[in-house]
PDB file of C-alpha atoms and ligand atoms in Angstrom:
ATOM      1  CA  MET A   1     123.766 -92.275 -68.167  1.00  0.00           C
ATOM      2  CA  SER A   2     120.407 -92.456 -66.496  1.00  0.00           C
ATOM      3  CA  GLN A   3     117.181 -93.647 -67.930  1.00  0.00           C
ATOM      4  CA  THR A   4     113.717 -93.463 -66.479  1.00  0.00           C
ATOM      5  CA  PRO A   5     112.789 -97.005 -65.439  1.00  0.00           C
ATOM      6  CA  ARG A   6     109.719 -98.537 -66.966  1.00  0.00           C
ATOM      7  CA  PRO A   7     106.776 -98.687 -64.577  1.00  0.00           C
ATOM      8  CA  VAL A   8     105.326-102.065 -63.653  1.00  0.00           C
ATOM      9  CA  ALA A   9     102.032-100.736 -65.027  1.00  0.00           C
ATOM     10  CA  ASP A  10     103.503-101.370 -68.514  1.00  0.00           C
ATOM     11  CA  ILE A  11     102.747-105.059 -67.867  1.00  0.00           C
ATOM     12  CA  ASN A  12      99.238-105.882 -69.081  1.00  0.00           C
ATOM     13  CA  SER A  13      99.309-109.598 -68.301  1.00  0.00           C
ATOM     14  CA  TYR A  14     101.645-112.624 -68.303  1.00  0.00           C
ATOM     15  CA  HIS A  15     102.153-115.882 -70.117  1.00  0.00           C
ATOM     16  CA  ALA A  16     103.654-119.059 -68.718  1.00  0.00           C
ATOM     17  CA  HIS A  17     104.747-121.397 -71.537  1.00  0.00           C
ATOM     18  CA  VAL A  18     104.999-124.959 -70.256  1.00  0.00           C
ATOM     19  CA  TYR A  19     107.359-127.020 -72.452  1.00  0.00           C
ATOM     20  CA  TYR A  20     107.321-130.799 -72.642  1.00  0.00           C
ATOM     21  CA  ASP A  21     108.647-133.670 -74.674  1.00  0.00           C
ATOM     22  CA  PRO A  22     105.735-135.445 -76.430  1.00  0.00           C
ATOM     23  CA  ALA A  23     107.584-138.767 -76.038  1.00  0.00           C
ATOM     24  CA  SER A  24     108.580-138.558 -72.382  1.00  0.00           C
ATOM     25  CA  THR A  25     107.027-135.722 -70.364  1.00  0.00           C
ATOM     26  CA  ARG A  26     103.579-135.084 -71.883  1.00  0.00           C
ATOM     27  CA  GLY A  27     102.029-136.939 -68.958  1.00  0.00           C
ATOM     28  CA  GLN A  28     103.713-134.588 -66.491  1.00  0.00           C
ATOM     29  CA  ALA A  29     102.469-131.630 -68.506  1.00  0.00           C
ATOM     30  CA  GLU A  30      98.918-133.039 -68.498  1.00  0.00           C
ATOM     31  CA  THR A  31      99.021-133.431 -64.721  1.00  0.00           C
ATOM     32  CA  LEU A  32     100.414-129.928 -64.187  1.00  0.00           C
ATOM     33  CA  ARG A  33      97.761-128.452 -66.499  1.00  0.00           C
ATOM     34  CA  ALA A  34      94.907-130.244 -64.738  1.00  0.00           C
ATOM     35  CA  GLN A  35      96.187-129.279 -61.282  1.00  0.00           C
ATOM     36  CA  ALA A  36      96.634-125.645 -62.327  1.00  0.00           C
ATOM     37  CA  ALA A  37      93.091-125.564 -63.760  1.00  0.00           C
ATOM     38  CA  GLU A  38      91.741-126.719 -60.386  1.00  0.00           C
ATOM     39  CA  ARG A  39      93.577-123.947 -58.529  1.00  0.00           C
ATOM     40  CA  PHE A  40      93.883-120.786 -60.637  1.00  0.00           C
ATOM     41  CA  ARG A  41      91.691-118.476 -62.696  1.00  0.00           C
ATOM     42  CA  VAL A  42      93.729-118.506 -65.891  1.00  0.00           C
ATOM     43  CA  ARG A  43      93.313-119.076 -69.613  1.00  0.00           C
ATOM     44  CA  LEU A  44      94.766-122.402 -70.734  1.00  0.00           C
ATOM     45  CA  GLY A  45      95.890-122.480 -74.357  1.00  0.00           C
ATOM     46  CA  ARG A  46      95.705-125.458 -76.672  1.00  0.00           C
ATOM     47  CA  TRP A  47      98.295-128.207 -76.854  1.00  0.00           C
ATOM     48  CA  HIS A  48     101.098-127.672 -79.383  1.00  0.00           C
ATOM     49  CA  ASP A  49     102.899-130.994 -79.817  1.00  0.00           C
ATOM     50  CA  VAL A  50     105.490-129.346 -82.063  1.00  0.00           C
ATOM     51  CA  GLY A  51     107.264-126.011 -81.703  1.00  0.00           C
ATOM     52  CA  ILE A  52     105.332-122.956 -82.872  1.00  0.00           C
ATOM     53  CA  GLY A  53     106.352-119.328 -83.402  1.00  0.00           C
ATOM     54  CA  PRO A  54     109.275-118.456 -81.108  1.00  0.00           C
ATOM     55  CA  HIS A  55     108.914-121.705 -79.173  1.00  0.00           C
ATOM     56  CA  ASP A  56     111.501-124.393 -79.895  1.00  0.00           C
ATOM     57  CA  LYS A  57     109.659-127.325 -78.328  1.00  0.00           C
ATOM     58  CA  ALA A  58     106.157-128.632 -77.741  1.00  0.00           C
ATOM     59  CA  MET A  59     104.304-126.542 -75.195  1.00  0.00           C
ATOM     60  CA  PHE A  60     101.022-125.132 -73.956  1.00  0.00           C
ATOM     61  CA  GLN A  61     100.385-121.647 -72.678  1.00  0.00           C
ATOM     62  CA  ILE A  62      98.883-120.374 -69.439  1.00  0.00           C
ATOM     63  CA  ALA A  63      97.742-116.748 -69.801  1.00  0.00           C
ATOM     64  CA  PHE A  64      97.026-114.885 -66.579  1.00  0.00           C
ATOM     65  CA  GLN A  65      96.337-111.469 -65.114  1.00  0.00           C
ATOM     66  CA  THR A  66      98.961-109.633 -63.073  1.00  0.00           C
ATOM     67  CA  GLU A  67      97.219-110.309 -59.744  1.00  0.00           C
ATOM     68  CA  VAL A  68      97.569-114.075 -60.272  1.00  0.00           C
ATOM     69  CA  PHE A  69     101.384-113.877 -60.569  1.00  0.00           C
ATOM     70  CA  PRO A  70     102.257-113.990 -56.814  1.00  0.00           C
ATOM     71  CA  ILE A  71     100.425-117.271 -56.248  1.00  0.00           C
ATOM     72  CA  LEU A  72     100.739-119.040 -59.599  1.00  0.00           C
ATOM     73  CA  VAL A  73     104.479-118.514 -60.159  1.00  0.00           C
ATOM     74  CA  PRO A  74     105.578-119.874 -56.735  1.00  0.00           C
ATOM     75  CA  TRP A  75     103.219-122.820 -57.260  1.00  0.00           C
ATOM     76  CA  LEU A  76     104.875-123.540 -60.625  1.00  0.00           C
ATOM     77  CA  MET A  77     108.319-123.296 -58.963  1.00  0.00           C
ATOM     78  CA  LEU A  78     107.340-126.073 -56.566  1.00  0.00           C
ATOM     79  CA  ASN A  79     105.448-128.246 -59.028  1.00  0.00           C
ATOM     80  CA  HIS A  80     107.130-128.043 -62.465  1.00  0.00           C
ATOM     81  CA  GLY A  81     108.906-131.408 -62.023  1.00  0.00           C
ATOM     82  CA  ASP A  82     111.104-132.016 -65.097  1.00  0.00           C
ATOM     83  CA  LEU A  83     109.325-129.383 -67.192  1.00  0.00           C
ATOM     84  CA  SER A  84     110.816-126.090 -68.352  1.00  0.00           C
ATOM     85  CA  ILE A  85     108.563-123.051 -68.025  1.00  0.00           C
ATOM     86  CA  LEU A  86     109.090-119.637 -69.638  1.00  0.00           C
ATOM     87  CA  ILE A  87     107.276-116.789 -67.908  1.00  0.00           C
ATOM     88  CA  HIS A  88     107.106-113.468 -69.720  1.00  0.00           C
ATOM     89  CA  PRO A  89     105.207-110.211 -69.310  1.00  0.00           C
ATOM     90  CA  ASN A  90     102.979-108.850 -72.044  1.00  0.00           C
ATOM     91  CA  THR A  91     103.882-105.211 -72.716  1.00  0.00           C
ATOM     92  CA  ASP A  92     104.066-103.224 -75.952  1.00  0.00           C
ATOM     93  CA  ASN A  93     107.094-105.194 -77.256  1.00  0.00           C
ATOM     94  CA  ALA A  94     106.627-108.949 -77.698  1.00  0.00           C
ATOM     95  CA  ARG A  95     110.250-109.548 -78.752  1.00  0.00           C
ATOM     96  CA  LYS A  96     111.676-107.911 -75.624  1.00  0.00           C
ATOM     97  CA  ASP A  97     109.028-109.588 -73.468  1.00  0.00           C
ATOM     98  CA  HIS A  98     110.217-113.048 -74.565  1.00  0.00           C
ATOM     99  CA  LEU A  99     113.968-112.433 -74.803  1.00  0.00           C
ATOM    100  CA  GLY A 100     114.875-109.716 -72.319  1.00  0.00           C
ATOM    101  CA  HIS A 101     112.155-109.652 -69.691  1.00  0.00           C
ATOM    102  CA  ALA A 102     111.429-113.340 -69.214  1.00  0.00           C
ATOM    103  CA  LEU A 103     112.233-115.674 -66.358  1.00  0.00           C
ATOM    104  CA  TRP A 104     112.654-119.440 -66.421  1.00  0.00           C
ATOM    105  CA  ILE A 105     111.654-122.248 -64.106  1.00  0.00           C
ATOM    106  CA  GLY A 106     113.695-125.361 -64.842  1.00  0.00           C
ATOM    107  CA  ASP A 107     116.147-125.617 -67.731  1.00  0.00           C
ATOM    108  CA  ARG A 108     116.391-122.669 -70.097  1.00  0.00           C
ATOM    109  CA  LEU A 109     115.476-123.415 -73.735  1.00  0.00           C
ATOM    110  CA  PRO A 110     116.115-121.536 -76.986  1.00  0.00           C
ATOM    111  CA  VAL A 111     113.563-118.868 -77.914  1.00  0.00           C
ATOM    112  CA  HIS A 112     113.407-117.686 -81.531  1.00  0.00           C
ATOM    113  CA  GLY A 113     112.671-114.056 -80.762  1.00  0.00           C
ATOM    114  CA  ALA A 114     113.375-112.782 -84.275  1.00  0.00           C
ATOM    115  CA  VAL A 115     109.935-114.004 -85.402  1.00  0.00           C
ATOM    116  CA  LEU A 116     108.243-111.749 -82.833  1.00  0.00           C
ATOM    117  CA  PRO A 117     107.202-108.142 -83.514  1.00  0.00           C
ATOM    118  CA  GLU A 118     108.634-105.199 -81.628  1.00  0.00           C
ATOM    119  CA  SER A 119     105.064-104.294 -80.788  1.00  0.00           C
ATOM    120  CA  ALA A 120     102.406-105.869 -78.640  1.00  0.00           C
ATOM    121  CA  GLU A 121     101.655-109.505 -79.394  1.00  0.00           C
ATOM    122  CA  ILE A 122      98.362-109.586 -81.277  1.00  0.00           C
ATOM    123  CA  GLY A 123      95.369-111.662 -80.292  1.00  0.00           C
ATOM    124  CA  LEU A 124      96.044-111.771 -76.556  1.00  0.00           C
ATOM    125  CA  GLU A 125      93.024-113.679 -75.308  1.00  0.00           C
ATOM    126  CA  MET A 126      92.898-113.320 -71.531  1.00  0.00           C
ATOM    127  CA  GLU A 127      89.398-114.409 -70.542  1.00  0.00           C
ATOM    128  CA  PRO A 128      89.887-117.200 -67.962  1.00  0.00           C
ATOM    129  CA  ASN A 129      88.615-120.634 -69.036  1.00  0.00           C
ATOM    130  CA  THR A 130      89.145-122.471 -65.758  1.00  0.00           C
ATOM    131  CA  LYS A 131      86.821-122.875 -62.790  1.00  0.00           C
ATOM    132  CA  PRO A 132      89.152-123.379 -59.840  1.00  0.00           C
ATOM    133  CA  SER A 133      87.745-125.106 -56.757  1.00  0.00           C
ATOM    134  CA  LEU A 134      90.894-125.863 -54.749  1.00  0.00           C
ATOM    135  CA  ARG A 135      93.264-123.606 -52.824  1.00  0.00           C
ATOM    136  CA  PRO A 136      96.806-123.331 -54.243  1.00  0.00           C
TER     137      PRO A 136
HETATM  138 ZN1  LIG B 201     103.655-115.922 -74.749  1.00  0.00          ZN
END
């Protein structure tokens, strides 16, 4: 059985979801967010102090273009501390993106993929809202 592999060009962008515990690791998440903003052209999402959508725990999102992946993801590997981070591509199937195509930095957490459509996630806002001034 052979299947034509999907081309990497199917990936429009990425999300990194940075999970934290509001009681114990929000400070770490605040530091990571501020340091990332100083170093990368990304779009930082708002704070969610309770789980939302497929996300089981409090988190914020970092949305980024494909060319940012090879510097941002290694930087997150080195600097995530006690935080769990879900990194997923954005293609035409949000459920598969989160459940089948994702990678984790730190401990893996539950993802409630059933709430996601088997189509592109709607409202993907990608315009960067950071003004980095430091090298990663
Ligand atoms: Zn996402």
